[in-house]
PDB file of C-alpha atoms in Angstrom:
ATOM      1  CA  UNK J 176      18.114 -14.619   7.772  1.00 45.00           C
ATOM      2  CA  UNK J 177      14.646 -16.134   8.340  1.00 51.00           C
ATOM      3  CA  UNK J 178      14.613 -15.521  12.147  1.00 75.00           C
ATOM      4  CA  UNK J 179      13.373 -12.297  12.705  1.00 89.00           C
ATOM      5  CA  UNK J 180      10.459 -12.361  10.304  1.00 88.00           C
ATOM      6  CA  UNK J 181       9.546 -16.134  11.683  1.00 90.00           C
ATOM      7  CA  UNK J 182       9.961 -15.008  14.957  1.00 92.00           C
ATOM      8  CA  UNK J 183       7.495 -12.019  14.724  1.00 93.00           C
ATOM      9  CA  UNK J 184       5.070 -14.141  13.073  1.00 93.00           C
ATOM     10  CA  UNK J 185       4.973 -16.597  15.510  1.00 92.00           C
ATOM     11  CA  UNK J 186       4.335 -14.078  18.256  1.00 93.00           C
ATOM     12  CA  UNK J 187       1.579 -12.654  16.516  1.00 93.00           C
ATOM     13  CA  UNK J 188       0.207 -16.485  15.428  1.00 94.00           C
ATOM     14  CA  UNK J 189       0.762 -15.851  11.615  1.00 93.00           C
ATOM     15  CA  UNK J 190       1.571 -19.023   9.308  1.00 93.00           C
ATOM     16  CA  UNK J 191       5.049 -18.153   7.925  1.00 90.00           C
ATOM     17  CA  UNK J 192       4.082 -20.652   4.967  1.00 90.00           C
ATOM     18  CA  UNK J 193       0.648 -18.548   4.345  1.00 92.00           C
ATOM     19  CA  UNK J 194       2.426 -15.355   4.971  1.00 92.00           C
ATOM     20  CA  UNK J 195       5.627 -15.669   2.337  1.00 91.00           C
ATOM     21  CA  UNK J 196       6.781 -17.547  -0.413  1.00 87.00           C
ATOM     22  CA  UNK J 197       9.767 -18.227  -2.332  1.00 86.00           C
ATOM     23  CA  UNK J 198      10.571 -17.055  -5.307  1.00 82.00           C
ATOM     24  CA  UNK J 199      13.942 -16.756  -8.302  1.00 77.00           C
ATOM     25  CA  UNK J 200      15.172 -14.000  -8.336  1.00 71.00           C
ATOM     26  CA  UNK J 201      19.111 -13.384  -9.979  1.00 70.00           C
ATOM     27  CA  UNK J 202      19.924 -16.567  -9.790  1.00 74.00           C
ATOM     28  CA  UNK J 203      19.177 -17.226  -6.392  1.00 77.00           C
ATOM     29  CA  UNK J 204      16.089 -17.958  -4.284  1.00 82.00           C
ATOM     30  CA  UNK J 205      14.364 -15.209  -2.377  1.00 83.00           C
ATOM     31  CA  UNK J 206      11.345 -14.761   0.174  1.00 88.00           C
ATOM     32  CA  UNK J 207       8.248 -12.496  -0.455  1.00 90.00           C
ATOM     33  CA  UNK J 208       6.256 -11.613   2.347  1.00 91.00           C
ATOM     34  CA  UNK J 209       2.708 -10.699   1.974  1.00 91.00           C
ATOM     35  CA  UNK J 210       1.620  -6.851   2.840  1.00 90.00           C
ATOM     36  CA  UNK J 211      -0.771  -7.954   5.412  1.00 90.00           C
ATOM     37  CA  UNK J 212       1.931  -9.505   7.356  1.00 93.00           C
ATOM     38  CA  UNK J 213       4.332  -7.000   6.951  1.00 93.00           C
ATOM     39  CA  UNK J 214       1.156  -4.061   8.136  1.00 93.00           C
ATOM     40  CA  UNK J 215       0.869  -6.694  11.336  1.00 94.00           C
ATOM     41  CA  UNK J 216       4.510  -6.792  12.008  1.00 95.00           C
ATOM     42  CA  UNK J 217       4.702  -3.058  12.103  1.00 95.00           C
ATOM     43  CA  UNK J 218       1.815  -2.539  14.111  1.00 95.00           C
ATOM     44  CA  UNK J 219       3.283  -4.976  17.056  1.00 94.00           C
ATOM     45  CA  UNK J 220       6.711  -3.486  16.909  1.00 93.00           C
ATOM     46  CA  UNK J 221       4.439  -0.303  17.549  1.00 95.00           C
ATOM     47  CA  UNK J 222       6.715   1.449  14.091  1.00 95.00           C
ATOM     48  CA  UNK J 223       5.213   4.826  13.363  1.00 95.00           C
ATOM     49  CA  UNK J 224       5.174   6.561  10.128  1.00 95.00           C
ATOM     50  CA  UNK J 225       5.150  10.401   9.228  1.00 93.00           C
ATOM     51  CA  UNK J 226       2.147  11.203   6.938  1.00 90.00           C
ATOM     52  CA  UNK J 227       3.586  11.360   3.238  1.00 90.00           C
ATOM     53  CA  UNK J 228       5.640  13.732   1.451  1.00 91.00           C
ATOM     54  CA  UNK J 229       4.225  13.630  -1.647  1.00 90.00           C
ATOM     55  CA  UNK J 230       6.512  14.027  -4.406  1.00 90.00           C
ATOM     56  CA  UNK J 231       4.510  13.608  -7.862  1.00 88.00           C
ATOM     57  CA  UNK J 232       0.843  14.512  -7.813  1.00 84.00           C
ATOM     58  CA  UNK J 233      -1.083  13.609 -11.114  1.00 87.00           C
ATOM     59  CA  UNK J 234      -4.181  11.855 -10.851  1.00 85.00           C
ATOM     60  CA  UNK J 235      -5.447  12.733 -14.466  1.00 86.00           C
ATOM     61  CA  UNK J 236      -2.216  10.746 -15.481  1.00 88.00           C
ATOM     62  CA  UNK J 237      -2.324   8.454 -12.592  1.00 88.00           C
ATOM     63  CA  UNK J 238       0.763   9.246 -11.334  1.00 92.00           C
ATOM     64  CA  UNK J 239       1.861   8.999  -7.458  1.00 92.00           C
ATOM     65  CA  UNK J 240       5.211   9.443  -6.295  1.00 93.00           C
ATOM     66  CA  UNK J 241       5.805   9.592  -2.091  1.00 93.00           C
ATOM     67  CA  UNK J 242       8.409   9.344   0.323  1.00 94.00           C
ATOM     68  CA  UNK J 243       7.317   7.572   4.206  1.00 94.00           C
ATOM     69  CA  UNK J 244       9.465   8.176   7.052  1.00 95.00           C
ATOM     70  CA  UNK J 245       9.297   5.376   9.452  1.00 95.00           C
ATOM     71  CA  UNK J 246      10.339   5.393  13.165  1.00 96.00           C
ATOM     72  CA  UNK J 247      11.157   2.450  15.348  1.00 95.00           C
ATOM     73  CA  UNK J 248      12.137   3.772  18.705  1.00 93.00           C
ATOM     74  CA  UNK J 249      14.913   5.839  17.992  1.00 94.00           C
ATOM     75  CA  UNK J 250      16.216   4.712  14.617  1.00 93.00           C
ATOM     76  CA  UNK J 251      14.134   6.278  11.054  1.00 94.00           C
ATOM     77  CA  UNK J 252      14.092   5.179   7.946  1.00 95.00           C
ATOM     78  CA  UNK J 253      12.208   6.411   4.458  1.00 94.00           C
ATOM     79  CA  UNK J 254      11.804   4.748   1.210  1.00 93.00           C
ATOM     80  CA  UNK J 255      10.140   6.161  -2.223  1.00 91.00           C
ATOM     81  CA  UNK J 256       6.904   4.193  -3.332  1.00 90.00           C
ATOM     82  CA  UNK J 257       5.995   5.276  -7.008  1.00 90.00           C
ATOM     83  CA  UNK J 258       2.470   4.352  -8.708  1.00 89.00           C
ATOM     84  CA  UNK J 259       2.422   4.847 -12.554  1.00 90.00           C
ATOM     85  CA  UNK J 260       0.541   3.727 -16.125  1.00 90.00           C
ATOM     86  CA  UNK J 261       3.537   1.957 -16.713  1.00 86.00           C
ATOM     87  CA  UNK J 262       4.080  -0.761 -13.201  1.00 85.00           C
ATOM     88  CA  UNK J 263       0.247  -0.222 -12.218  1.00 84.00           C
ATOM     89  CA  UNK J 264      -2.364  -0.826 -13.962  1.00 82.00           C
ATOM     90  CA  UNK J 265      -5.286   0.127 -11.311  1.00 79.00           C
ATOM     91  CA  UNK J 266      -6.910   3.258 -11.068  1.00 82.00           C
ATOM     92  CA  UNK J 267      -5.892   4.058  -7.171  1.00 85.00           C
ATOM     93  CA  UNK J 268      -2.349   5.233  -7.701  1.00 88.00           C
ATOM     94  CA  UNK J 269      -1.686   6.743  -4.294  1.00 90.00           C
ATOM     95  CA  UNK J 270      -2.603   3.771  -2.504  1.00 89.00           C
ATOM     96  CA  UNK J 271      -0.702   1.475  -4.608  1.00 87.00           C
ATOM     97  CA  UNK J 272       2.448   3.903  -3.814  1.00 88.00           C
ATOM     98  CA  UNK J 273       1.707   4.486  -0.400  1.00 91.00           C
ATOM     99  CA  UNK J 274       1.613   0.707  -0.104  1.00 89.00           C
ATOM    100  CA  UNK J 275       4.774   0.242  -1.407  1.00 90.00           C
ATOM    101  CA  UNK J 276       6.877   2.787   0.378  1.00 91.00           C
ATOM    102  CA  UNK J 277       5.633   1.765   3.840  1.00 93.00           C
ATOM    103  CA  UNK J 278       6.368  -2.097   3.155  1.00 94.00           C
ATOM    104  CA  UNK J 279      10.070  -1.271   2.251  1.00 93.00           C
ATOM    105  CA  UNK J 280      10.266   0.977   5.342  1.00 94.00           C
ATOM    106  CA  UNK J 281       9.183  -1.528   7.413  1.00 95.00           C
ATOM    107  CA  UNK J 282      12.004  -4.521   6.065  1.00 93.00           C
ATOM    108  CA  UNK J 283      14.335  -1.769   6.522  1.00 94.00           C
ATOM    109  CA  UNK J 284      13.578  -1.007  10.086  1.00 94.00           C
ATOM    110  CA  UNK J 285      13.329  -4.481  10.600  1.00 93.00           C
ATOM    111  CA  UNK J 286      16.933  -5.190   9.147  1.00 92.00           C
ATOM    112  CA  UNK J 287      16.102  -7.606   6.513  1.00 90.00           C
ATOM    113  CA  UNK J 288      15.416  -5.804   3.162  1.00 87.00           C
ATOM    114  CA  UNK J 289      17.228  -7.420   0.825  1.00 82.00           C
ATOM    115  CA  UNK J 290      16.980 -10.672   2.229  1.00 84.00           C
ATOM    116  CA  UNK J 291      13.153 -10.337   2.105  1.00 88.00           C
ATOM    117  CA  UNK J 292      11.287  -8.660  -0.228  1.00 87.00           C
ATOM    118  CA  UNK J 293       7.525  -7.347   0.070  1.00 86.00           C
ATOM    119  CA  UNK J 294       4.940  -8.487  -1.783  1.00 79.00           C
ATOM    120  CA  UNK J 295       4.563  -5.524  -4.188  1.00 75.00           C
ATOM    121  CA  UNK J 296       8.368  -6.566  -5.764  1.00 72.00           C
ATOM    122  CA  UNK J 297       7.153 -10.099  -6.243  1.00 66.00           C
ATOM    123  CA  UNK J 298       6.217  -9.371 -10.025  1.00 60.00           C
ATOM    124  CA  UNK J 299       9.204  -8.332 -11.031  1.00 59.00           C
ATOM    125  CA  UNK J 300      11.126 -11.815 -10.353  1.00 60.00           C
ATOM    126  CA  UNK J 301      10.744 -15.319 -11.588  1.00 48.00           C
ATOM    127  CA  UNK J 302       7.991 -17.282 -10.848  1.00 44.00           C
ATOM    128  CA  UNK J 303       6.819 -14.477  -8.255  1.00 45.00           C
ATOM    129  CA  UNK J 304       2.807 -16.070  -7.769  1.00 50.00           C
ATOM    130  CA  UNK J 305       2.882 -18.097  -4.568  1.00 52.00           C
ATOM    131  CA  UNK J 306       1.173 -21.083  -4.728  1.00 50.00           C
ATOM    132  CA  UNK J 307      -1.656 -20.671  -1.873  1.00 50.00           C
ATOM    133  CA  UNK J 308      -3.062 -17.769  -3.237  1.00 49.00           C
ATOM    134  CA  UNK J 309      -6.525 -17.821  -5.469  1.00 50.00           C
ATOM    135  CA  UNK J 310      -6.478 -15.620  -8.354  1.00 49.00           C
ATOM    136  CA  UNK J 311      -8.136 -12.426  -7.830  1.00 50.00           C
ATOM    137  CA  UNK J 312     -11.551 -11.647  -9.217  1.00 52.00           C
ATOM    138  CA  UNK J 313     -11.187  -8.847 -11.193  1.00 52.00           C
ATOM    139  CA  UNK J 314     -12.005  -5.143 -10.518  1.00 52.00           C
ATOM    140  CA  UNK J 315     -15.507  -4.483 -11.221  1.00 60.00           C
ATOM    141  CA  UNK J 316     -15.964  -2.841 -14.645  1.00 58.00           C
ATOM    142  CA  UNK J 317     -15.653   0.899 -14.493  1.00 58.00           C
ATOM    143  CA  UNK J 318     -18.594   2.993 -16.601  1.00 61.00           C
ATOM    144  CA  UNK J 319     -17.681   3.672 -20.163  1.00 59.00           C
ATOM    145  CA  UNK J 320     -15.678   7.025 -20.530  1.00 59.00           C
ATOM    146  CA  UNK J 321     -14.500   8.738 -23.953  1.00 58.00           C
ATOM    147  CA  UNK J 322     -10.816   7.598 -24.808  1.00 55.00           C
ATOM    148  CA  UNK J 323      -8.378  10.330 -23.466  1.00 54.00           C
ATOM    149  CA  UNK J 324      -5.857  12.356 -25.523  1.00 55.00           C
ATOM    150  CA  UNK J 325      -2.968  10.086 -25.245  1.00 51.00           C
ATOM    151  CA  UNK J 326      -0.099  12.433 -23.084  1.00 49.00           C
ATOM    152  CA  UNK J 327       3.389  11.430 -22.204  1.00 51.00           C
ATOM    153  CA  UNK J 328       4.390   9.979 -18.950  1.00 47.00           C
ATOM    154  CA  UNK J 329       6.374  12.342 -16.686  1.00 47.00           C
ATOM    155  CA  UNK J 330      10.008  11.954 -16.106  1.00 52.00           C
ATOM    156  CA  UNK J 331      10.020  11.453 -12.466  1.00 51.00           C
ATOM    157  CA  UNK J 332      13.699  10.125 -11.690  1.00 53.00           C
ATOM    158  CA  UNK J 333      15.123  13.540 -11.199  1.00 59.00           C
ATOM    159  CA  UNK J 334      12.558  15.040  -9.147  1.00 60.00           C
ATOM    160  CA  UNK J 335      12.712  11.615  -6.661  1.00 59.00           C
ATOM    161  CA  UNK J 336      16.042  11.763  -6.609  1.00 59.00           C
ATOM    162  CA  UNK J 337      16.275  15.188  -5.395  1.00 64.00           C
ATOM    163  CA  UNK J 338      13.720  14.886  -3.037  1.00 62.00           C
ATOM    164  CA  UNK J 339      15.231  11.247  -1.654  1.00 61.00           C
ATOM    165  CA  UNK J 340      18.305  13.344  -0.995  1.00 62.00           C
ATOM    166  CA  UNK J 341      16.841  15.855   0.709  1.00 64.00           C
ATOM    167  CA  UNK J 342      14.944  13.361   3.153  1.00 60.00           C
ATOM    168  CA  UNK J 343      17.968  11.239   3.363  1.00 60.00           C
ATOM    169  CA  UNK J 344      20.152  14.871   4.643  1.00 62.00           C
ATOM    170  CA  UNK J 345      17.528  15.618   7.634  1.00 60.00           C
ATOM    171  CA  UNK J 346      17.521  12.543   8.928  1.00 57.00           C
ATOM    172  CA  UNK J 347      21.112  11.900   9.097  1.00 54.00           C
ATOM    173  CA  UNK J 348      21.994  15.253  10.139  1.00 56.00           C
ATOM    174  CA  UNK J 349      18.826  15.555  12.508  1.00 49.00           C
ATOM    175  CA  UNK J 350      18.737  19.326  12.590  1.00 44.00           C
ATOM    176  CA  UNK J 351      15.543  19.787  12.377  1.00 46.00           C
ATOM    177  CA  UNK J 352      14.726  21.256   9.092  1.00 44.00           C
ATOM    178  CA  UNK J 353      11.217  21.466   8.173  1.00 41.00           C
ATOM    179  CA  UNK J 354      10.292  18.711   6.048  1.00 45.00           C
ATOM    180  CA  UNK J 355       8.428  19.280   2.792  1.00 45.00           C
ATOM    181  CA  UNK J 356       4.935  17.906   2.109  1.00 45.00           C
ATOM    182  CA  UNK J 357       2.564  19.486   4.679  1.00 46.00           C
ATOM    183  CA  UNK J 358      -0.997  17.751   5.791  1.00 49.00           C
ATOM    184  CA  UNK J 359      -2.387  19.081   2.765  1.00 67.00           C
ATOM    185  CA  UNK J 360      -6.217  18.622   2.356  1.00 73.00           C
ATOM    186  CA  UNK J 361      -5.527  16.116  -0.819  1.00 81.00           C
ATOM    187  CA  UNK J 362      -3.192  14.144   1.528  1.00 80.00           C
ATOM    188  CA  UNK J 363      -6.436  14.009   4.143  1.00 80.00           C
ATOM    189  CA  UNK J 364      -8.761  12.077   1.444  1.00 85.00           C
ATOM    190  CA  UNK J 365      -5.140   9.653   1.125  1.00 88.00           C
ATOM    191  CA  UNK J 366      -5.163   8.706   4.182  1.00 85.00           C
ATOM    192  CA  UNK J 367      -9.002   8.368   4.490  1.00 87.00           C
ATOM    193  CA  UNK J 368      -9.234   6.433   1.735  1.00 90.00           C
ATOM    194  CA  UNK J 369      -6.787   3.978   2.728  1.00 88.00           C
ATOM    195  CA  UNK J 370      -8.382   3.867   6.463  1.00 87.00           C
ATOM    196  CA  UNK J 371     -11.573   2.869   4.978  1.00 90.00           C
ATOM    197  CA  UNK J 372     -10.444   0.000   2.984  1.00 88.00           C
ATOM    198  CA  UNK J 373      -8.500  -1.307   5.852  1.00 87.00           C
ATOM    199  CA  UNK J 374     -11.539  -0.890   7.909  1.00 88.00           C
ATOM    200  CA  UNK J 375     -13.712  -2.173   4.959  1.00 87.00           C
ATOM    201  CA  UNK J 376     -11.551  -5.583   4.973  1.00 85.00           C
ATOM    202  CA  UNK J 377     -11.858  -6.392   9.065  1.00 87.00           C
ATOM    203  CA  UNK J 378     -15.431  -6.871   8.062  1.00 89.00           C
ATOM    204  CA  UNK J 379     -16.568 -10.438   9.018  1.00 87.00           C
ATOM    205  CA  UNK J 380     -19.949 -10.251   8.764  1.00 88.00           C
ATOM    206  CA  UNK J 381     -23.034  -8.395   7.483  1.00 89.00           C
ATOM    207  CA  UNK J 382     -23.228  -6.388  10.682  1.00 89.00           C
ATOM    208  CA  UNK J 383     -19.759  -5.501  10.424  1.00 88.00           C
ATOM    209  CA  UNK J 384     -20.720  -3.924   7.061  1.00 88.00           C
ATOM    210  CA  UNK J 385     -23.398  -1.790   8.621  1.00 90.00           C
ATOM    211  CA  UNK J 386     -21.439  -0.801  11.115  1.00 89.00           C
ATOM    212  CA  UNK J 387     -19.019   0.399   9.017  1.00 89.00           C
ATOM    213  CA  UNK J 388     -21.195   2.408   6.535  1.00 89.00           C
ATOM    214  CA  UNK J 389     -22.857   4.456  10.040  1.00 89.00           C
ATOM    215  CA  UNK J 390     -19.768   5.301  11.182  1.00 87.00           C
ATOM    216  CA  UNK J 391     -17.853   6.662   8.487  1.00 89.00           C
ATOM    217  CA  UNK J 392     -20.949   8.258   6.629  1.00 89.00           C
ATOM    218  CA  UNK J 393     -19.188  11.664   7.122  1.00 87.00           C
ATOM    219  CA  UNK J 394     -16.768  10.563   5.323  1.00 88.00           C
ATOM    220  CA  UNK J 395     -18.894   8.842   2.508  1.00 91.00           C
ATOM    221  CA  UNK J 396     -20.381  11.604   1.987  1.00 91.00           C
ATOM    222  CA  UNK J 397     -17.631  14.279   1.488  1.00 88.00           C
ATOM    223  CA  UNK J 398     -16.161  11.336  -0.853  1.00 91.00           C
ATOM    224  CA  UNK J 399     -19.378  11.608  -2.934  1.00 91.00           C
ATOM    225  CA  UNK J 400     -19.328  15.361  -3.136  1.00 89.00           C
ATOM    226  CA  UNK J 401     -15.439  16.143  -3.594  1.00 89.00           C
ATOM    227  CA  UNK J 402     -13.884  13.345  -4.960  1.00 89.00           C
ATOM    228  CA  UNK J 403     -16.596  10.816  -6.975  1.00 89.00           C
ATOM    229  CA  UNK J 404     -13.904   8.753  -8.711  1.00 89.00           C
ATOM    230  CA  UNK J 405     -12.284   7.675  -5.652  1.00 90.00           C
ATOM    231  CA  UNK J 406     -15.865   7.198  -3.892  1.00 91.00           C
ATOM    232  CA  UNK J 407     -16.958   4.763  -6.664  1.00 90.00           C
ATOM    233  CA  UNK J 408     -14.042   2.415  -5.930  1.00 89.00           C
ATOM    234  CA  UNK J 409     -14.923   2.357  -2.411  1.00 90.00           C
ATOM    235  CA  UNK J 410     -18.297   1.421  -3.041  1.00 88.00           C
ATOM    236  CA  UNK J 411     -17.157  -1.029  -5.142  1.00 86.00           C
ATOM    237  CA  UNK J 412     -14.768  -2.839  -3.084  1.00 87.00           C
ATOM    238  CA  UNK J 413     -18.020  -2.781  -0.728  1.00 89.00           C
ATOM    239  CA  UNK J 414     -19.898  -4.426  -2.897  1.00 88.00           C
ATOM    240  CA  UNK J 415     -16.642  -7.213  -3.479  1.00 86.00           C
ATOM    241  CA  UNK J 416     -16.572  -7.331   0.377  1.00 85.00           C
ATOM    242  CA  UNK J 417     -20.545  -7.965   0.474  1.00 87.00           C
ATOM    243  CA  UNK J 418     -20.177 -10.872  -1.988  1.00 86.00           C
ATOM    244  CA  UNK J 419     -17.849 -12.441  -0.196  1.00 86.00           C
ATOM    245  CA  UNK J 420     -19.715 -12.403   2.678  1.00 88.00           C
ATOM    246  CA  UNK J 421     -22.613 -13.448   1.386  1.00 86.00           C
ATOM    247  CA  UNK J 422     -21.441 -16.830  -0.089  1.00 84.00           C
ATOM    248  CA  UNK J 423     -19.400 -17.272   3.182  1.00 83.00           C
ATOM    249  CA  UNK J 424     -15.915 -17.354   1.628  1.00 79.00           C
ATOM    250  CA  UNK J 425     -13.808 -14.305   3.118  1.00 78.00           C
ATOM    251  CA  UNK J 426     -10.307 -12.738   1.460  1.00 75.00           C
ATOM    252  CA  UNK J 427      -8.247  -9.699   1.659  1.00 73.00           C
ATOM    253  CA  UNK J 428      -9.790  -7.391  -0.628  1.00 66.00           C
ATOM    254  CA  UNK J 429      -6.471  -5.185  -0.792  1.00 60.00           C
ATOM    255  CA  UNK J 430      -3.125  -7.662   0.461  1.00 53.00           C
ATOM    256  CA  UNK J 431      -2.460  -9.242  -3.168  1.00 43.00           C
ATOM    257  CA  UNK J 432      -3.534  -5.663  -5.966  1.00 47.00           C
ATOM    258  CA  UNK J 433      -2.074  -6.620  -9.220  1.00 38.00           C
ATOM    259  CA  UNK J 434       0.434  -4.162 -10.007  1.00 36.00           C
TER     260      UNK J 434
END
């Protein structure tokens, strides 16, 4: 079962031992890759993804719920990623589901899910921490904010499950049906705010970091003005990514989120 996934990474020059690990899962022994890998993989088998139907939208409860299409040449796939108080503990729930539906697209296009597992399922097994990763410095300490009203987590299973089996009906029957979930302006600051951690993370150097802050000061700012919760993580992770650089010892700021 290890061939495809060891063969992609050795065309794209990734260390299989870096990239997964092996962990117990049912009895048996499984293998985890690492989201970064899996993101690479996808890119160089040129896999392209619908934007997301969103299917729970709460981010006062921080609760994410989406469905990702995925296309490799003429075969499509989709997978739910869910993000809530109860398997994530971060406060960037749409990322954290986006993440996790596009990594189980891409084992499924690839023909292996099942046999390998993304990193985001790790947690759930035995033993899931691979050995050659350093524990991740924690998330810098929000401001202090009032305790909220406790409130009851939404029931989401029905609502996925209808909406998986709509998905799952127009792809098989390919006729075409409009597909819920329009490019919705909240679905714009998503996507942005994923592009600019990805971006954020390719920095190298102190250069890279002002290159990155000029060109996406549009964005910045509209971030500052329309959505300040979201804006303060980034600058945060900029200021993780700025460490790092700074005492000269660079890691993924994103590829191993608790969750």
């Amino acid at each position: 079962m290890d061939d495809v996934i060891k063969e992609l990474m050795k065309d794209l020059q990734l260390d299989y031992k870096d990239n997964t690990w092996e962990v117990k899962h049912g009895g048996r022994s499984v293998t985890c890759v690492k989201h970064k890998a899996l993101e690479k993989i996808a890119a160089h088998k040129q896999i392209r993804f619908d934007p997301p139907a969103m299917i729970a939208n709460d981010p006062d409860k921080r609760v994410a719920a989406m469905c990702v299409t995925g296309h490799l040449g003429d075969r499509a796939e989709w997978a739910i990623g869910e993000a809530a108080p109860s398997n994530n503990k971060n406060n960037y729930p749409y990322a954290m589901a986006e993440k996790r539906a596009k990594d189980r697209v891409i084992l499924k296009l690839l023909n292996v899910a099942g046999d390998y597992y993304a990193q985001d399922e790790a947690d759930e097994f035995e033993e899931a921490k691979p050995n050659n990763v350093e524990p991740r410095k924690k998330d810098p300490e929000p401001e202090p904010q009032p305790d909220p009203e406790p409130a009851p987590e939404p029931q989401l299973s029905d609502d996925i499950r209808n909406w998986a089996n709509q998905v799952n009906d127009s792809i098989e029957n390919k006729n075409n049906m409009e597909k819920p979930g329009k490019y919705s302006a909240e679905q714009m600051f998503i996507d942005q705010y994923n592009r600019l951690l990805d971006d954020l993370d390719n920095c190298k150097q102190q250069s890279h970091l002002n290159a990155w802050k000029e060109k996406n000061r549009q964005w910045l700012d509209r971030f500052k003005k329309d959505k300040q919760k979201e804006y303060q993580e980034i600058l945060s992770w900029y200021n993780v990514k700025k460490g790092q650089i700074e005492v000269g010892k660079l890691s993924s700021i994103r590829e191993d989120i608790p969750i």
